[in-house]
mmCIF file of C-alpha atoms in Angstrom:
data_model
loop_
_atom_site.group_PDB
_atom_site.id
_atom_site.type_symbol
_atom_site.label_atom_id
_atom_site.label_comp_id
_atom_site.label_asym_id
_atom_site.label_seq_id
_atom_site.Cartn_x
_atom_site.Cartn_y
_atom_site.Cartn_z
ATOM 1 C CA UNK Q 106 -11.650 17.916 8.059
ATOM 2 C CA UNK Q 107 -11.635 15.308 10.724
ATOM 3 C CA UNK Q 108 -8.312 13.714 9.641
ATOM 4 C CA UNK Q 109 -6.127 13.226 6.703
ATOM 5 C CA UNK Q 110 -2.967 11.104 6.217
ATOM 6 C CA UNK Q 111 -0.517 10.062 3.513
ATOM 7 C CA UNK Q 112 0.969 6.723 2.635
ATOM 8 C CA UNK Q 113 3.794 6.546 0.186
ATOM 9 C CA UNK Q 114 7.444 5.234 0.038
ATOM 10 C CA UNK Q 115 9.989 7.915 0.586
ATOM 11 C CA UNK Q 116 12.500 6.501 -1.964
ATOM 12 C CA UNK Q 117 14.754 9.322 -2.878
ATOM 13 C CA UNK Q 118 14.406 10.941 -6.387
ATOM 14 C CA UNK Q 119 11.953 8.390 -7.668
ATOM 15 C CA UNK Q 120 8.181 8.140 -8.430
ATOM 16 C CA UNK Q 121 5.902 6.537 -5.917
ATOM 17 C CA UNK Q 122 2.176 5.679 -5.484
ATOM 18 C CA UNK Q 123 0.753 7.910 -2.703
ATOM 19 C CA UNK Q 124 -2.509 7.054 -1.002
ATOM 20 C CA UNK Q 125 -4.512 10.151 0.347
ATOM 21 C CA UNK Q 126 -6.824 8.906 3.073
ATOM 22 C CA UNK Q 127 -9.181 11.347 4.701
ATOM 23 C CA UNK Q 128 -12.411 11.737 6.755
ATOM 24 C CA UNK Q 129 -14.826 14.535 6.131
ATOM 25 C CA UNK Q 130 -18.166 15.533 7.538
ATOM 26 C CA UNK Q 131 -19.031 17.378 4.298
ATOM 27 C CA UNK Q 132 -20.454 15.991 1.127
ATOM 28 C CA UNK Q 133 -19.735 16.997 -2.391
ATOM 29 C CA UNK Q 134 -22.155 17.171 -5.148
ATOM 30 C CA UNK Q 135 -21.251 16.171 -8.796
ATOM 31 C CA UNK Q 136 -18.864 18.815 -10.131
ATOM 32 C CA UNK Q 137 -17.058 19.145 -6.752
ATOM 33 C CA UNK Q 138 -13.340 18.939 -6.662
ATOM 34 C CA UNK Q 139 -10.624 17.598 -4.545
ATOM 35 C CA UNK Q 140 -7.357 19.642 -4.619
ATOM 36 C CA UNK Q 141 -3.967 18.298 -3.321
ATOM 37 C CA UNK Q 142 -1.007 20.565 -2.797
ATOM 38 C CA UNK Q 143 2.441 19.256 -2.122
ATOM 39 C CA UNK Q 144 5.639 20.988 -1.031
ATOM 40 C CA UNK Q 145 7.478 22.517 -3.968
ATOM 41 C CA UNK Q 146 10.219 19.792 -3.925
ATOM 42 C CA UNK Q 147 7.630 17.234 -4.978
ATOM 43 C CA UNK Q 148 5.600 16.756 -8.155
ATOM 44 C CA UNK Q 149 2.078 15.359 -8.500
ATOM 45 C CA UNK Q 150 0.508 13.597 -11.397
ATOM 46 C CA UNK Q 151 -2.493 11.486 -12.252
ATOM 47 C CA UNK Q 152 -2.742 7.787 -13.221
ATOM 48 C CA UNK Q 153 -3.138 7.005 -16.874
ATOM 49 C CA UNK Q 154 -6.742 5.871 -16.085
ATOM 50 C CA UNK Q 155 -9.110 7.390 -13.689
ATOM 51 C CA UNK Q 156 -10.010 4.002 -12.280
ATOM 52 C CA UNK Q 157 -6.499 3.613 -10.918
ATOM 53 C CA UNK Q 158 -7.243 6.599 -8.518
ATOM 54 C CA UNK Q 159 -9.356 4.189 -6.456
ATOM 55 C CA UNK Q 160 -12.087 6.961 -5.937
ATOM 56 C CA UNK Q 161 -15.538 6.428 -7.320
ATOM 57 C CA UNK Q 162 -17.093 8.840 -9.704
ATOM 58 C CA UNK Q 163 -14.035 10.686 -11.163
ATOM 59 C CA UNK Q 164 -14.616 12.814 -14.186
ATOM 60 C CA UNK Q 165 -11.255 14.386 -14.502
ATOM 61 C CA UNK Q 166 -7.787 14.306 -12.964
ATOM 62 C CA UNK Q 167 -5.102 16.970 -13.824
ATOM 63 C CA UNK Q 168 -1.846 17.474 -12.189
ATOM 64 C CA UNK Q 169 0.519 20.508 -12.601
ATOM 65 C CA UNK Q 170 3.991 20.572 -10.801
ATOM 66 C CA UNK Q 171 3.224 20.227 -7.058
ATOM 67 C CA UNK Q 172 -0.642 20.427 -7.357
ATOM 68 C CA UNK Q 173 -3.398 18.093 -8.370
ATOM 69 C CA UNK Q 174 -7.090 18.486 -9.029
ATOM 70 C CA UNK Q 175 -9.717 15.794 -9.280
ATOM 71 C CA UNK Q 176 -13.297 16.669 -10.506
ATOM 72 C CA UNK Q 177 -16.052 14.388 -9.490
ATOM 73 C CA UNK Q 178 -18.668 13.008 -11.863
ATOM 74 C CA UNK Q 179 -21.107 11.948 -8.994
ATOM 75 C CA UNK Q 180 -21.658 12.889 -5.372
ATOM 76 C CA UNK Q 181 -19.300 12.010 -2.664
ATOM 77 C CA UNK Q 182 -20.925 11.325 0.705
ATOM 78 C CA UNK Q 183 -19.465 12.502 4.094
ATOM 79 C CA UNK Q 184 -17.245 9.868 5.572
ATOM 80 C CA UNK Q 185 -13.902 8.209 4.976
ATOM 81 C CA UNK Q 186 -12.384 8.104 1.424
ATOM 82 C CA UNK Q 187 -9.122 7.512 -0.174
ATOM 83 C CA UNK Q 188 -7.383 7.989 -3.586
ATOM 84 C CA UNK Q 189 -4.019 7.092 -5.079
ATOM 85 C CA UNK Q 190 -1.899 9.389 -7.188
ATOM 86 C CA UNK Q 191 1.642 9.562 -8.504
ATOM 87 C CA UNK Q 192 4.187 11.418 -6.523
ATOM 88 C CA UNK Q 193 7.706 12.457 -7.633
ATOM 89 C CA UNK Q 194 9.918 12.353 -4.550
ATOM 90 C CA UNK Q 195 12.773 14.837 -3.985
ATOM 91 C CA UNK Q 196 16.261 13.539 -3.197
ATOM 92 C CA UNK Q 197 16.038 14.562 0.468
ATOM 93 C CA UNK Q 198 13.277 15.435 2.940
ATOM 94 C CA UNK Q 199 12.322 19.019 2.426
ATOM 95 C CA UNK Q 200 12.473 21.387 5.491
ATOM 96 C CA UNK Q 201 8.788 22.090 5.061
ATOM 97 C CA UNK Q 202 7.282 18.558 4.449
ATOM 98 C CA UNK Q 203 3.590 19.286 4.820
ATOM 99 C CA UNK Q 204 0.798 18.834 2.421
ATOM 100 C CA UNK Q 205 -2.697 20.327 1.958
ATOM 101 C CA UNK Q 206 -6.072 18.825 0.898
ATOM 102 C CA UNK Q 207 -8.964 21.091 -0.002
ATOM 103 C CA UNK Q 208 -12.654 20.065 -0.978
ATOM 104 C CA UNK Q 209 -14.468 22.489 -3.180
ATOM 105 C CA UNK Q 210 -18.015 22.470 -4.403
ATOM 106 C CA UNK Q 211 -18.863 23.109 -8.037
ATOM 107 C CA UNK Q 212 -18.941 26.826 -7.360
ATOM 108 C CA UNK Q 213 -15.282 26.611 -6.113
ATOM 109 C CA UNK Q 214 -16.336 27.475 -2.503
ATOM 110 C CA UNK Q 215 -14.208 25.582 0.075
ATOM 111 C CA UNK Q 216 -16.369 22.916 1.861
ATOM 112 C CA UNK Q 217 -13.668 21.382 3.872
ATOM 113 C CA UNK Q 218 -9.855 21.305 4.149
ATOM 114 C CA UNK Q 219 -6.921 19.912 5.997
ATOM 115 C CA UNK Q 220 -3.571 21.782 5.987
ATOM 116 C CA UNK Q 221 -0.273 20.747 7.282
ATOM 117 C CA UNK Q 222 -0.683 17.192 6.532
ATOM 118 C CA UNK Q 223 2.765 15.615 7.354
ATOM 119 C CA UNK Q 224 4.651 13.952 4.619
ATOM 120 C CA UNK Q 225 6.776 10.891 4.919
ATOM 121 C CA UNK Q 226 10.548 11.196 5.388
ATOM 122 C CA UNK Q 227 12.847 10.503 2.377
ATOM 123 C CA UNK Q 228 14.667 7.289 3.376
ATOM 124 C CA UNK Q 229 18.208 7.213 1.913
ATOM 125 C CA UNK Q 230 19.048 3.736 0.478
ATOM 126 C CA UNK Q 231 15.283 2.837 -0.095
ATOM 127 C CA UNK Q 232 15.370 0.825 -3.298
ATOM 128 C CA UNK Q 233 11.791 -0.309 -3.609
ATOM 129 C CA UNK Q 234 10.507 1.575 -6.600
ATOM 130 C CA UNK Q 235 7.279 0.039 -7.764
ATOM 131 C CA UNK Q 236 4.520 -2.263 -6.606
ATOM 132 C CA UNK Q 237 1.595 -4.050 -8.191
ATOM 133 C CA UNK Q 238 -1.589 -5.751 -6.928
ATOM 134 C CA UNK Q 239 -3.048 -8.628 -9.077
ATOM 135 C CA UNK Q 240 -6.147 -10.529 -8.282
ATOM 136 C CA UNK Q 241 -7.955 -13.837 -9.738
ATOM 137 C CA UNK Q 242 -11.447 -12.658 -9.057
ATOM 138 C CA UNK Q 243 -13.544 -9.639 -8.273
ATOM 139 C CA UNK Q 244 -16.847 -11.368 -7.682
ATOM 140 C CA UNK Q 245 -18.450 -10.618 -4.359
ATOM 141 C CA UNK Q 246 -17.701 -13.227 -1.447
ATOM 142 C CA UNK Q 247 -15.441 -15.168 -3.854
ATOM 143 C CA UNK Q 248 -12.152 -16.846 -2.815
ATOM 144 C CA UNK Q 249 -9.472 -15.167 -4.817
ATOM 145 C CA UNK Q 250 -5.701 -15.264 -5.141
ATOM 146 C CA UNK Q 251 -4.017 -11.808 -4.398
ATOM 147 C CA UNK Q 252 -0.404 -11.283 -5.581
ATOM 148 C CA UNK Q 253 1.741 -8.461 -4.583
ATOM 149 C CA UNK Q 254 4.633 -7.777 -6.681
ATOM 150 C CA UNK Q 255 7.321 -5.301 -5.989
ATOM 151 C CA UNK Q 256 10.546 -4.204 -7.714
ATOM 152 C CA UNK Q 257 13.892 -3.870 -5.793
ATOM 153 C CA UNK Q 258 15.876 -1.393 -7.897
ATOM 154 C CA UNK Q 259 19.162 -1.643 -5.739
ATOM 155 C CA UNK Q 260 20.035 -4.422 -3.358
ATOM 156 C CA UNK Q 261 18.818 -4.001 0.166
ATOM 157 C CA UNK Q 262 21.862 -4.558 2.279
ATOM 158 C CA UNK Q 263 21.548 -4.508 6.171
ATOM 159 C CA UNK Q 264 24.889 -2.973 6.477
ATOM 160 C CA UNK Q 265 24.254 -0.001 4.185
ATOM 161 C CA UNK Q 266 22.571 3.348 5.049
ATOM 162 C CA UNK Q 267 19.038 2.152 5.364
ATOM 163 C CA UNK Q 268 19.834 -0.612 7.697
ATOM 164 C CA UNK Q 269 18.174 -4.032 8.313
ATOM 165 C CA UNK Q 270 14.718 -4.930 6.949
ATOM 166 C CA UNK Q 271 13.701 -7.855 9.166
ATOM 167 C CA UNK Q 272 10.116 -8.465 7.975
ATOM 168 C CA UNK Q 273 7.472 -7.421 5.289
ATOM 169 C CA UNK Q 274 3.955 -6.905 6.028
ATOM 170 C CA UNK Q 275 0.907 -6.737 3.749
ATOM 171 C CA UNK Q 276 -2.253 -4.937 5.050
ATOM 172 C CA UNK Q 277 -5.578 -5.856 3.404
ATOM 173 C CA UNK Q 278 -8.473 -3.455 3.326
ATOM 174 C CA UNK Q 279 -11.405 -3.854 5.701
ATOM 175 C CA UNK Q 280 -14.076 -6.556 4.833
ATOM 176 C CA UNK Q 281 -11.380 -8.803 3.263
ATOM 177 C CA UNK Q 282 -10.682 -12.010 5.054
ATOM 178 C CA UNK Q 283 -7.513 -14.025 4.776
ATOM 179 C CA UNK Q 284 -7.931 -17.614 4.055
ATOM 180 C CA UNK Q 285 -5.603 -19.021 6.737
ATOM 181 C CA UNK Q 286 -5.700 -22.639 5.571
ATOM 182 C CA UNK Q 287 -3.809 -21.687 2.511
ATOM 183 C CA UNK Q 288 -0.124 -20.839 2.593
ATOM 184 C CA UNK Q 289 1.669 -17.673 1.453
ATOM 185 C CA UNK Q 290 3.679 -18.476 -1.779
ATOM 186 C CA UNK Q 291 7.176 -16.918 -2.192
ATOM 187 C CA UNK Q 292 7.362 -17.137 -5.995
ATOM 188 C CA UNK Q 293 10.672 -15.624 -6.792
ATOM 189 C CA UNK Q 294 13.267 -16.446 -4.052
ATOM 190 C CA UNK Q 295 12.870 -13.619 -1.581
ATOM 191 C CA UNK Q 296 15.421 -14.536 1.017
ATOM 192 C CA UNK Q 297 13.710 -15.876 4.121
ATOM 193 C CA UNK Q 298 14.226 -18.468 6.971
ATOM 194 C CA UNK Q 299 13.686 -22.078 6.018
ATOM 195 C CA UNK Q 300 10.792 -22.569 8.318
ATOM 196 C CA UNK Q 301 7.914 -20.675 9.814
ATOM 197 C CA UNK Q 302 8.575 -17.754 7.645
ATOM 198 C CA UNK Q 303 5.157 -16.308 7.170
ATOM 199 C CA UNK Q 304 2.215 -15.511 9.502
ATOM 200 C CA UNK Q 305 -1.454 -14.850 8.676
ATOM 201 C CA UNK Q 306 -3.025 -12.779 11.312
ATOM 202 C CA UNK Q 307 -6.617 -13.296 10.363
ATOM 203 C CA UNK Q 308 -8.558 -10.781 12.616
ATOM 204 C CA UNK Q 309 -6.086 -7.861 11.795
ATOM 205 C CA UNK Q 310 -5.894 -8.753 7.992
ATOM 206 C CA UNK Q 311 -2.110 -8.977 8.006
ATOM 207 C CA UNK Q 312 0.230 -11.199 6.088
ATOM 208 C CA UNK Q 313 3.728 -10.963 7.631
ATOM 209 C CA UNK Q 314 6.908 -12.343 6.054
ATOM 210 C CA UNK Q 315 9.829 -12.918 8.178
ATOM 211 C CA UNK Q 316 13.286 -12.249 6.786
ATOM 212 C CA UNK Q 317 15.262 -13.490 9.871
ATOM 213 C CA UNK Q 318 14.597 -16.199 12.448
ATOM 214 C CA UNK Q 319 14.955 -14.086 15.480
ATOM 215 C CA UNK Q 320 15.054 -10.360 16.367
ATOM 216 C CA UNK Q 321 18.793 -10.158 16.873
ATOM 217 C CA UNK Q 322 19.662 -11.703 13.441
ATOM 218 C CA UNK Q 323 20.888 -9.761 10.458
ATOM 219 C CA UNK Q 324 19.021 -10.521 7.284
ATOM 220 C CA UNK Q 325 20.579 -11.595 3.979
ATOM 221 C CA UNK Q 326 20.861 -9.069 1.359
ATOM 222 C CA UNK Q 327 17.825 -8.822 -0.939
ATOM 223 C CA UNK Q 328 19.181 -8.746 -4.547
ATOM 224 C CA UNK Q 329 17.827 -6.349 -6.976
ATOM 225 C CA UNK Q 330 14.996 -7.696 -9.039
ATOM 226 C CA UNK Q 331 11.301 -8.437 -9.029
ATOM 227 C CA UNK Q 332 9.501 -10.377 -6.267
ATOM 228 C CA UNK Q 333 6.058 -11.762 -5.881
ATOM 229 C CA UNK Q 334 4.093 -12.860 -2.785
ATOM 230 C CA UNK Q 335 0.798 -14.631 -3.300
ATOM 231 C CA UNK Q 336 -2.075 -15.578 -0.859
ATOM 232 C CA UNK Q 337 -5.762 -16.303 -0.710
ATOM 233 C CA UNK Q 338 -8.475 -13.946 0.525
ATOM 234 C CA UNK Q 339 -12.341 -13.952 0.681
ATOM 235 C CA UNK Q 340 -13.658 -10.930 -0.939
ATOM 236 C CA UNK Q 341 -16.344 -8.728 0.818
ATOM 237 C CA UNK Q 342 -19.920 -10.140 0.642
ATOM 238 C CA UNK Q 343 -21.837 -6.814 -0.081
ATOM 239 C CA UNK Q 344 -19.682 -3.787 -0.823
ATOM 240 C CA UNK Q 345 -16.086 -2.816 -1.033
ATOM 241 C CA UNK Q 346 -14.616 -0.425 1.489
ATOM 242 C CA UNK Q 347 -14.227 3.272 0.669
ATOM 243 C CA UNK Q 348 -10.567 3.078 1.830
ATOM 244 C CA UNK Q 349 -9.593 0.428 -0.686
ATOM 245 C CA UNK Q 350 -5.856 0.539 -0.222
ATOM 246 C CA UNK Q 351 -3.422 -2.364 0.277
ATOM 247 C CA UNK Q 352 -0.210 -1.450 1.891
ATOM 248 C CA UNK Q 353 3.198 -3.311 1.807
ATOM 249 C CA UNK Q 354 5.408 -2.233 4.753
ATOM 250 C CA UNK Q 355 9.126 -2.698 5.299
ATOM 251 C CA UNK Q 356 9.642 -3.440 9.033
ATOM 252 C CA UNK Q 357 12.694 -2.906 11.212
ATOM 253 C CA UNK Q 358 11.607 -5.586 13.695
ATOM 254 C CA UNK Q 359 9.760 -8.915 13.439
ATOM 255 C CA UNK Q 360 6.509 -7.351 15.086
ATOM 256 C CA UNK Q 361 6.449 -4.589 12.466
ATOM 257 C CA UNK Q 362 6.074 -2.099 15.282
ATOM 258 C CA UNK Q 363 8.936 -0.107 13.771
ATOM 259 C CA UNK Q 364 8.086 0.780 10.023
ATOM 260 C CA UNK Q 365 10.749 1.837 7.632
ATOM 261 C CA UNK Q 366 8.549 2.590 4.667
ATOM 262 C CA UNK Q 367 5.067 1.870 3.431
ATOM 263 C CA UNK Q 368 4.113 1.139 -0.270
ATOM 264 C CA UNK Q 369 0.550 1.961 -1.181
ATOM 265 C CA UNK Q 370 -1.354 0.086 -3.814
ATOM 266 C CA UNK Q 371 -5.045 0.927 -5.023
ATOM 267 C CA UNK Q 372 -7.408 -1.947 -4.646
ATOM 268 C CA UNK Q 373 -9.805 -3.239 -7.112
ATOM 269 C CA UNK Q 374 -13.661 -3.201 -7.230
ATOM 270 C CA UNK Q 375 -16.426 -5.664 -7.960
ATOM 271 C CA UNK Q 376 -16.643 -6.389 -11.695
ATOM 272 C CA UNK Q 377 -13.020 -5.399 -12.516
ATOM 273 C CA UNK Q 378 -11.459 -7.709 -15.081
ATOM 274 C CA UNK Q 379 -9.176 -10.120 -13.175
ATOM 275 C CA UNK Q 380 -5.467 -9.681 -13.735
ATOM 276 C CA UNK Q 381 -4.544 -13.281 -12.727
ATOM 277 C CA UNK Q 382 -5.876 -15.882 -15.068
ATOM 278 C CA UNK Q 383 -6.677 -19.454 -14.114
ATOM 279 C CA UNK Q 384 -4.298 -20.824 -16.587
ATOM 280 C CA UNK Q 385 -1.455 -18.321 -15.927
ATOM 281 C CA UNK Q 386 1.876 -19.977 -14.990
ATOM 282 C CA UNK Q 387 2.491 -19.683 -11.294
ATOM 283 C CA UNK Q 388 6.342 -19.966 -11.457
ATOM 284 C CA UNK Q 389 8.219 -21.902 -8.752
ATOM 285 C CA UNK Q 390 7.107 -21.163 -5.361
ATOM 286 C CA UNK Q 391 9.607 -21.587 -2.524
ATOM 287 C CA UNK Q 392 9.793 -21.949 1.321
ATOM 288 C CA UNK Q 393 12.584 -19.494 1.565
ATOM 289 C CA UNK Q 394 16.287 -19.414 2.548
ATOM 290 C CA UNK Q 395 19.427 -19.473 0.486
ATOM 291 C CA UNK Q 396 18.321 -22.243 -1.906
ATOM 292 C CA UNK Q 397 15.923 -20.861 -4.548
ATOM 293 C CA UNK Q 398 12.829 -22.604 -5.933
ATOM 294 C CA UNK Q 399 11.925 -25.029 -3.342
ATOM 295 C CA UNK Q 400 8.522 -26.581 -3.953
ATOM 296 C CA UNK Q 401 7.860 -27.556 -0.247
ATOM 297 C CA UNK Q 402 5.606 -25.186 1.575
ATOM 298 C CA UNK Q 403 5.053 -24.941 5.365
ATOM 299 C CA UNK Q 404 1.572 -24.961 6.744
ATOM 300 C CA UNK Q 405 0.088 -21.637 7.747
ATOM 301 C CA UNK Q 406 0.897 -20.293 11.089
ATOM 302 C CA UNK Q 407 -2.272 -18.598 12.449
ATOM 303 C CA UNK Q 408 -1.137 -16.260 14.929
ATOM 304 C CA UNK Q 409 -3.581 -14.813 17.691
ATOM 305 C CA UNK Q 410 -1.286 -11.826 18.610
ATOM 306 C CA UNK Q 411 -2.638 -8.524 17.651
ATOM 307 C CA UNK Q 412 -0.757 -5.570 15.957
ATOM 308 C CA UNK Q 413 -2.986 -2.622 15.859
ATOM 309 C CA UNK Q 414 -3.716 -0.953 12.583
ATOM 310 C CA UNK Q 415 -4.629 2.451 14.157
ATOM 311 C CA UNK Q 416 -1.998 4.150 11.893
ATOM 312 C CA UNK Q 417 -4.327 3.409 8.922
ATOM 313 C CA UNK Q 418 -7.517 4.809 10.461
ATOM 314 C CA UNK Q 419 -6.611 6.884 13.475
ATOM 315 C CA UNK Q 420 -6.692 10.769 13.192
ATOM 316 C CA UNK Q 421 -3.324 12.365 12.252
ATOM 317 C CA UNK Q 422 -1.953 14.805 14.784
ATOM 318 C CA UNK Q 423 -3.150 18.408 14.146
ATOM 319 C CA UNK Q 424 -0.659 20.706 12.400
#
């Protein structure tokens, strides 16, 4: 296997969504299987619905303890693919924190494999336990609202063990385009500076939300609760990407060159029922800062600076 990598939030002793991203030179016919093996300290399970895996043509998904098996109902071509599974994190990073991914044909013969895929460290104090992606349209080339929701189970305090979170970053999949003339909406009072608190990096498909004004500032405490960030995108014109994964990152610095944790969310496909209705109440949007529920919104800041997304597509270091 050319490469494989894992994207998940290492919140201690909690369940997370884990994206498994891989590139293979081997195809699988219908009846082939993908097998994922985690260290014994973890547990693996399947989403309630096969569509939530984010992988096309799934006939069956079954998980037992630290292993998971996906059976394909249609052929999988060589190339890049991704799926999202449920992962039960341990309380601490295990000494051996390596995963394995094996592709087998319908006769159980191994066609491709990647052993020793490095897992993410368990981050003490990480309190983001759940995330959700909602969308207003799944029509090709439509403009749609995308809303990223996340749950903070315990307050994120810069003076506690995890340290300061100075920015949040959302990475859209390839072929999605950010609508930069529309602002990012902070719907639930996430503490941010009063002005210039969001950036839309069009070319890199990044939405970045600043939690401080400058690099040396300490952010405010993010209280426990549910938060939503909403923005506009243009859907792909012809086909959805195989790696249809959205990622919410917690960043140590404003450039997001130092990532504390990544939260993976499975994307949607053409024809999926929208999960944001046109008549749904939007709630009160805000500009940010200490006073909640401001209506005024800043104009979008279109940044030309580039932050490479090589971590999402580049090969992982060999074991």
